[in-house]
Amino acid sequence: MTFTIPIENGNGVKDAEADSQRTLYPYVTGTSVVAIKYKDGILMASDMGGSYGSTLRYKNIERMKAIGKHSLLGASGEISDFQEILRYLDELTLNDNMWDDGNSLGPKEVHNYLTRVMYNRRNKFNPLWNTLVLGGVKNGEKYLGMVSMIGVSFEDNHVATGFGNHLARPILRDEWREDLSFEEGVKLLEKCMRVLLYRDRSAINKLQIAKMTEEGVTVSEPYSLKTFWEFKAFTNPTVGAEGS
Amino acid sequence: MDLNLDAPHSMGTTIIGVTYNGGVVLGADSRTSTGMYVANRASDKITQLTDNVYVCRSGSAADSQVVSDYVRYFLHQHTIQQGQPATVKVSANLIRMLAYNNKNMLQTGLIVGGWDKYEGGKIYGIPLGGTVVEQPFAIGGSGSSYLYGFFDQAWKEDMTKEEAEQLVVKAVSLAIARDGASGGVVRTVIINSEGVTRNFYPGDKLQLWHEELEPQNSLLDILNAAGPEPMAM
């Protein structure tokens, strides 16, 4: 006996069995992740929000997690898929440790693994609905890369997901330098995150910044950014100007 | 007006789980609807998984019941193998496993709450999609839309058992007032180191909100109680 569950995803009603092989749609989503290389390693920032459609439902979700000793994974998109990816990576790092050969997975290897996973799922029309940012430092070499839900994968000096592509990237292209200090790097990321806070509806004012260096990976405590609203045009909108 | 009596049973619902210092309080309304018809006006949406772990169910009645049944079965075996009560985290993870792997077919949001000796009272929210989020308090179901603001203001850490239960009852009652898919009675379940307590708050005993009136037996009582000109303009 077949029964249909009406599922609206723009293609009308689909049969329940066929749907288990189809592309899904996301429910609980994280917004932008922004990351840069700096003098001593990598800096990555993301807020702690989990949106449910237009509702800012969860405000304490950690969207950046350390992987092994050398890497950090940041994710935007469906949180349940990110949690599943963390389980895959747990298995990967566990098996890597079990070899007990003194070697450990570096960011390049983890990025490659994730690329294969994401691309293969895409080919089966059943993607993990995430854009992932993978950064880390191993043996003095800095690494920063990105993988999308359709398997597009690349490395760069600075990356951003979601809204960050449109709002953060131009800032980074203009102001990023090879020899940024830690303080300069944090200020640059905060500049991007503030713009995202003003202009991204799904952003919340509670973020974390993570630092990756040869010494290891640390994620900051959650904190909030000050915002500025006191422009004369805001406090005293011009009479007669619609919407201002 | 189309009552749509062939619509799947759905618990519009308001469900809540709250931690306090010593345990958790779970709460829910009791309305199960089939389209516009109230199929069950006194359902029990807080379901037992083990002696120390309960789950609040929302969304499709069938989906949430079958997921609960599977997890109760798994937990039973797990308890036998472990030789001690299952933890709340394990219970939440088993639900997650079913919810995530069947995300295309299931339409149920759950709140898992309980007490174990390792972590004390814990609440895990498992919305559509199979994300697991550990929270000091969780709200779910269609009625929860009306409670985000309320909890932002009213929630505080380290409440007593009585404060926590009062908060839950007040919240479910407020949601029932505004959500057509929620209604009936408020049921609560309190879980702590001492055990489990079930409470029942009938709809007519709840606090009245804006534009709600004191229930009467009949107009006749009002007429008789009032003076000689009760129907005058």
XYZ file of C-alpha atoms in Angstrom:
477
model
C 0.000 0.000 0.000
C 1.457 3.337 -0.944
C 0.513 6.553 0.729
C 1.584 10.014 -0.196
C 2.780 12.654 2.153
C 2.220 16.055 0.562
C 5.596 17.753 0.487
C 5.775 21.160 -1.122
C 9.102 21.970 -2.665
C 8.168 23.911 -5.762
C 7.596 20.790 -7.826
C 4.161 19.954 -6.467
C 3.230 16.811 -4.607
C 5.668 13.914 -4.899
C 5.355 10.268 -4.012
C 6.939 9.449 -0.636
C 9.204 6.732 -1.999
C 10.521 8.771 -4.908
C 11.229 11.579 -2.475
C 13.684 9.524 -0.484
C 15.962 9.724 -3.502
C 15.356 13.384 -4.263
C 17.015 16.624 -3.288
C 15.604 17.867 -0.038
C 15.285 21.367 1.317
C 16.852 22.796 4.452
C 14.988 23.376 7.735
C 17.349 24.769 10.366
C 20.052 26.850 8.697
C 23.182 28.752 9.628
C 24.162 31.902 7.780
C 27.568 33.215 6.631
C 31.017 31.998 7.604
C 33.983 34.305 6.859
C 37.647 33.273 7.042
C 41.063 34.767 6.218
C 44.707 33.761 6.236
C 46.872 36.001 8.390
C 50.516 36.154 9.447
C 50.443 33.268 11.951
C 47.658 31.139 10.478
C 43.916 31.304 9.843
C 41.084 33.310 11.417
C 37.450 32.274 10.982
C 34.248 33.937 12.160
C 30.600 32.922 12.273
C 27.545 33.850 14.298
C 25.702 31.421 16.558
C 22.316 31.521 14.891
C 20.126 28.692 13.597
C 17.230 30.037 11.548
C 14.004 28.147 10.936
C 12.701 29.842 7.810
C 12.386 33.479 8.766
C 12.312 32.776 12.517
C 15.605 33.252 14.366
C 14.921 30.110 16.327
C 18.236 28.982 17.869
C 20.787 31.418 19.231
C 23.462 29.182 20.667
C 24.595 26.956 17.810
C 28.343 26.488 17.370
C 28.927 26.454 13.629
C 32.696 26.069 13.856
C 34.293 22.900 15.227
C 37.886 21.735 15.589
C 38.811 18.665 13.553
C 41.791 16.739 14.918
C 44.733 18.908 16.015
C 45.242 20.981 12.920
C 41.936 21.978 11.344
C 38.708 23.864 11.913
C 35.474 23.318 10.032
C 32.920 26.104 9.678
C 29.526 25.452 8.133
C 26.567 27.363 6.795
C 23.346 25.723 5.634
C 21.375 22.865 7.179
C 22.570 22.198 10.742
C 21.485 18.544 10.852
C 23.688 17.851 7.806
C 26.591 19.670 9.497
C 26.092 17.470 12.574
C 26.178 14.400 10.333
C 29.381 15.624 8.651
C 30.960 16.002 12.105
C 30.097 12.350 12.768
C 31.777 11.315 9.487
C 34.859 13.332 10.462
C 34.855 11.759 13.934
C 35.043 8.365 12.278
C 37.775 9.612 9.940
C 39.943 11.029 12.743
C 39.352 7.960 14.922
C 40.557 5.623 12.207
C 43.481 7.934 11.550
C 44.470 7.802 15.240
C 44.171 4.051 15.324
C 47.025 3.688 12.854
C 49.151 5.122 15.677
C 51.863 6.012 13.219
C 52.579 9.507 14.432
C 50.842 10.995 11.420
C 47.708 13.083 11.737
C 45.186 14.408 9.259
C 45.989 17.914 8.089
C 43.590 20.505 6.698
C 44.433 19.598 3.096
C 43.436 15.975 3.661
C 40.236 16.861 5.485
C 39.288 19.331 2.750
C 39.856 16.700 0.113
C 37.751 14.155 1.998
C 34.901 16.630 2.365
C 35.081 17.530 -1.325
C 34.660 13.869 -2.265
C 31.731 13.434 0.135
C 29.930 16.582 -1.049
C 30.472 15.940 -4.729
C 29.384 12.309 -4.566
C 26.204 13.217 -2.696
C 25.521 15.875 -5.338
C 25.848 13.267 -8.067
C 23.172 11.174 -6.368
C 20.855 14.189 -6.225
C 20.905 13.970 -2.437
C 23.231 16.749 -1.306
C 24.346 17.669 2.161
C 22.873 21.138 2.233
C 25.953 22.993 3.458
C 28.729 25.288 2.342
C 31.801 24.318 4.334
C 34.922 26.332 5.171
C 37.970 24.323 6.125
C 41.049 26.023 7.567
C 44.152 25.001 9.441
C 47.920 25.034 9.859
C 50.181 22.009 9.659
C 53.979 21.977 9.597
C 54.016 25.733 9.196
C 51.828 25.630 6.110
C 48.617 27.657 6.205
C 45.564 26.209 4.434
C 42.147 27.710 3.754
C 39.519 26.168 1.484
C 35.806 25.924 0.800
C 33.385 23.217 -0.472
C 29.824 23.893 -1.533
C 26.799 21.585 -1.569
C 27.278 20.959 -5.264
C 30.890 19.944 -4.807
C 32.597 23.154 -5.980
C 35.878 23.188 -4.092
C 38.820 25.595 -3.984
C 41.475 27.241 -1.808
C 42.037 30.933 -1.343
C 43.507 33.563 0.976
C 40.055 34.619 2.087
C 36.653 32.919 1.777
C 33.053 33.616 2.688
C 29.761 31.697 2.427
C 26.166 32.737 1.838
C 25.573 36.449 2.227
C 29.239 36.806 3.014
C 29.950 36.176 -0.657
C 28.220 39.429 -1.534
C 28.973 41.588 1.471
C 32.235 40.353 2.995
C 34.224 39.418 -0.108
C 34.475 42.965 -1.541
C 35.791 44.191 1.815
C 38.317 41.374 1.972
C 39.454 41.891 -1.614
C 40.148 45.507 -0.798
C 41.726 45.229 2.655
C 43.310 41.774 2.958
C 47.131 41.559 3.074
C 49.546 38.661 3.410
C 51.087 39.982 6.655
C 48.028 40.855 8.748
C 48.676 40.660 12.477
C 46.222 38.893 14.786
C 44.706 42.201 15.875
C 44.361 43.477 12.285
C 42.844 40.172 11.199
C 40.251 40.184 13.972
C 39.342 43.814 13.206
C 38.933 42.946 9.519
C 36.664 39.990 10.291
C 34.647 42.084 12.722
C 34.187 44.710 10.028
C 32.730 42.011 7.758
C 30.551 40.538 10.510
C 29.177 43.974 11.418
C 28.118 44.636 7.819
C 26.486 41.203 7.745
C 24.685 42.029 10.979
C 23.281 45.219 9.437
C 22.306 43.719 6.103
C 21.653 39.948 6.518
C 18.208 39.218 7.939
C 19.274 35.850 9.269
C 22.336 37.161 11.115
C 22.255 37.488 14.904
C 24.486 39.561 17.167
C 26.328 36.750 18.879
C 29.480 35.507 17.247
C 32.641 33.530 17.717
C 36.061 33.977 16.147
C 38.392 30.997 15.817
C 42.166 31.084 15.510
C 44.289 28.377 13.903
C 48.064 28.441 14.266
C 50.880 25.912 14.462
C 50.223 25.709 18.219
C 46.653 24.563 17.702
C 43.044 25.558 17.268
C 41.060 27.804 19.633
C 37.499 29.080 19.408
C 36.637 32.251 21.310
C 33.798 32.607 23.800
C 30.597 34.024 22.257
C 30.427 37.822 22.191
C 28.388 40.684 20.638
C 29.416 43.612 18.457
C 28.482 47.246 19.008
C 26.444 48.789 16.196
C 26.000 52.383 15.119
C 22.614 53.949 14.416
C 23.176 57.620 15.137
C 23.539 58.986 11.611
C 21.656 62.261 11.209
C 19.699 60.782 8.349
C 18.554 57.976 10.665
C 17.685 60.027 13.727
C 16.146 62.820 11.747
C 14.723 61.498 8.508
C 14.226 64.200 5.904
C 10.658 65.382 5.877
C 8.804 64.133 2.827
C 11.325 61.410 1.946
C 9.384 58.144 1.746
C 10.791 55.263 3.806
C 13.809 57.243 5.046
C -16.476 25.373 4.727
C -14.346 22.321 4.092
C -13.645 20.449 7.314
C -11.277 18.147 5.414
C -11.995 15.128 7.631
C -9.640 13.008 5.526
C -6.631 15.118 6.426
C -3.896 13.282 8.340
C -4.135 13.580 12.112
C -1.870 16.417 13.057
C -1.136 17.767 16.470
C -0.985 21.493 15.792
C 0.295 21.717 19.288
C 2.202 23.655 21.809
C 5.007 21.732 23.492
C 7.514 23.004 26.038
C 10.476 21.604 27.960
C 12.200 23.572 30.719
C 15.145 22.759 32.991
C 15.209 23.886 36.617
C 17.720 23.320 39.401
C 17.181 19.624 40.000
C 15.333 18.389 36.942
C 13.047 19.206 34.050
C 9.406 20.133 33.485
C 7.694 19.091 30.250
C 4.387 20.602 29.182
C 1.922 20.333 26.304
C -1.626 21.123 25.215
C -4.048 18.313 24.328
C -5.575 19.047 20.923
C -5.264 16.635 17.985
C -6.869 17.907 14.795
C -7.942 16.318 11.508
C -8.163 19.341 9.240
C -10.558 21.688 11.044
C -12.101 18.980 13.250
C -10.720 18.290 16.718
C -10.242 14.537 16.636
C -9.112 14.293 20.249
C -9.558 17.153 22.718
C -7.716 15.452 25.562
C -4.705 13.747 23.991
C -1.547 13.019 25.910
C 1.369 14.405 23.941
C 3.972 13.723 26.607
C 5.054 10.151 26.028
C 7.210 7.944 28.190
C 10.365 6.458 26.684
C 11.960 5.128 29.882
C 11.436 5.583 33.622
C 13.489 8.758 33.523
C 13.087 10.074 29.944
C 9.944 11.479 28.325
C 9.293 13.102 24.955
C 6.871 15.846 23.881
C 5.429 15.158 20.437
C 4.302 17.656 17.775
C 3.481 17.565 14.072
C 2.067 14.419 12.542
C 0.458 12.284 15.262
C 1.292 9.050 13.443
C 4.925 9.932 12.738
C 5.618 11.053 16.291
C 3.947 7.963 17.755
C 5.864 5.528 15.601
C 9.196 7.262 16.238
C 8.502 7.160 19.998
C 7.607 3.465 19.775
C 10.838 2.572 17.968
C 12.970 4.595 20.385
C 11.229 3.088 23.426
C 12.016 -0.339 22.006
C 15.687 0.536 21.365
C 16.049 2.118 24.807
C 14.556 -0.929 26.470
C 17.221 -3.122 24.912
C 19.902 -0.542 25.664
C 18.899 -0.475 29.339
C 19.147 -4.258 29.571
C 22.589 -4.219 27.963
C 23.870 -1.357 30.119
C 22.399 -2.640 33.342
C 21.404 0.885 34.311
C 18.939 3.584 33.168
C 19.572 5.146 29.767
C 20.838 8.725 29.727
C 18.798 11.579 28.248
C 21.559 12.181 25.689
C 21.362 8.624 24.355
C 17.576 8.897 24.087
C 17.889 12.149 22.173
C 20.459 10.667 19.855
C 18.283 7.681 18.992
C 15.453 10.014 18.092
C 17.892 12.067 16.029
C 18.971 8.956 14.147
C 15.421 8.183 13.064
C 14.517 11.810 12.404
C 17.615 12.546 10.332
C 17.708 9.379 8.270
C 14.023 9.636 7.418
C 13.907 13.391 7.061
C 12.175 13.192 3.673
C 9.234 11.278 5.049
C 8.757 12.348 8.658
C 7.017 15.474 9.766
C 7.449 15.638 13.498
C 9.202 17.970 15.913
C 10.103 16.554 19.314
C 11.362 17.743 22.670
C 13.198 15.133 24.733
C 13.484 15.741 28.462
C 14.608 13.703 31.430
C 16.968 13.190 34.331
C 20.009 10.956 34.633
C 22.683 10.640 37.310
C 25.512 11.909 35.096
C 24.118 15.184 33.761
C 21.020 15.810 35.890
C 18.035 17.386 34.156
C 18.481 17.942 30.400
C 16.291 19.118 27.510
C 17.044 18.369 23.845
C 15.104 19.935 20.984
C 14.813 17.931 17.756
C 13.080 20.005 15.061
C 12.244 18.987 11.481
C 15.342 17.795 9.660
C 16.899 15.975 12.613
C 19.087 18.682 14.155
C 19.735 18.062 17.879
C 20.056 21.116 20.084
C 20.649 20.907 23.830
C 18.877 23.853 25.452
C 18.038 25.142 28.925
C 14.485 25.359 27.633
C 12.788 24.395 24.373
C 9.487 25.264 22.710
C 7.870 23.607 19.730
C 4.714 23.080 17.711
C 2.572 25.642 15.944
C 1.684 27.368 19.213
C 5.318 28.069 19.995
C 5.343 30.960 17.490
C 3.434 32.964 20.088
C 5.859 32.143 22.882
C 9.276 33.265 21.603
C 8.788 36.766 22.941
C 7.237 35.498 26.172
C 10.194 33.244 26.972
C 12.764 35.863 25.953
C 11.282 37.955 28.736
C 10.134 35.432 31.349
C 12.832 32.754 31.322
C 15.547 32.777 33.960
C 18.218 30.290 35.065
C 17.957 28.238 38.284
C 14.233 28.364 38.865
C 12.639 26.211 41.517
C 10.420 23.295 40.571
C 7.292 25.311 41.375
C 8.439 28.365 39.384
C 9.316 26.187 36.403
C 5.973 24.418 36.360
C 4.066 27.698 36.731
C 6.006 29.126 33.807
C 5.191 26.109 31.631
C 1.481 26.147 32.478
C 1.271 29.909 31.854
C 3.060 29.572 28.525
C 0.946 26.704 27.182
C -2.151 28.574 28.303
C -1.063 31.733 26.423
C -0.364 29.724 23.289
C -3.735 28.001 23.469
C -5.351 31.447 23.625
C -3.928 32.435 20.240
C -3.207 29.230 18.314
C -6.236 27.537 16.786
C -4.309 24.305 16.502
C -3.684 24.141 20.250
C -6.306 23.711 22.947
C -7.880 21.558 25.607
C -6.030 20.886 28.837
C -2.457 21.537 29.924
C -0.524 18.440 30.906
C 2.828 18.620 32.670
C 5.410 16.020 33.611
C 8.110 16.784 36.179
C 11.209 14.568 36.151
C 13.986 14.675 38.739
C 16.159 12.433 40.896
C 13.141 11.476 43.000
C 11.027 10.295 40.088
C 8.232 11.442 37.812
C 5.104 13.499 38.596
C 2.215 14.000 36.171
C -0.105 16.991 36.531
C -3.322 18.007 34.839
C -4.708 21.521 34.412
C -8.180 21.564 32.818
C -8.933 24.319 30.299
C -11.521 25.992 32.455
C -9.187 26.303 35.428
C -6.505 28.263 33.584
C -5.941 32.004 34.004
C -8.032 34.231 31.736
C -6.241 36.351 29.172
C -7.146 39.429 27.131
C -10.763 39.502 25.945
C -11.558 36.165 27.596
C -14.529 36.033 29.943
C -15.297 34.092 33.095
C -17.185 30.950 32.035
C -20.836 30.777 33.149
C -23.393 27.994 33.325
C -26.023 30.055 31.520
C -27.123 33.576 30.564
C -29.971 33.015 32.956
C -27.566 33.074 35.874
C -26.254 36.439 34.734
C -29.762 37.813 34.344
C -30.801 36.593 37.761
C -27.686 37.862 39.468
C -27.906 41.325 37.957
C -30.497 44.028 38.915
C -33.935 44.564 37.370
C -32.662 46.057 34.111
C -29.944 43.666 32.913
C -30.943 43.740 29.230
C -31.216 47.532 29.004
C -28.896 49.431 26.675
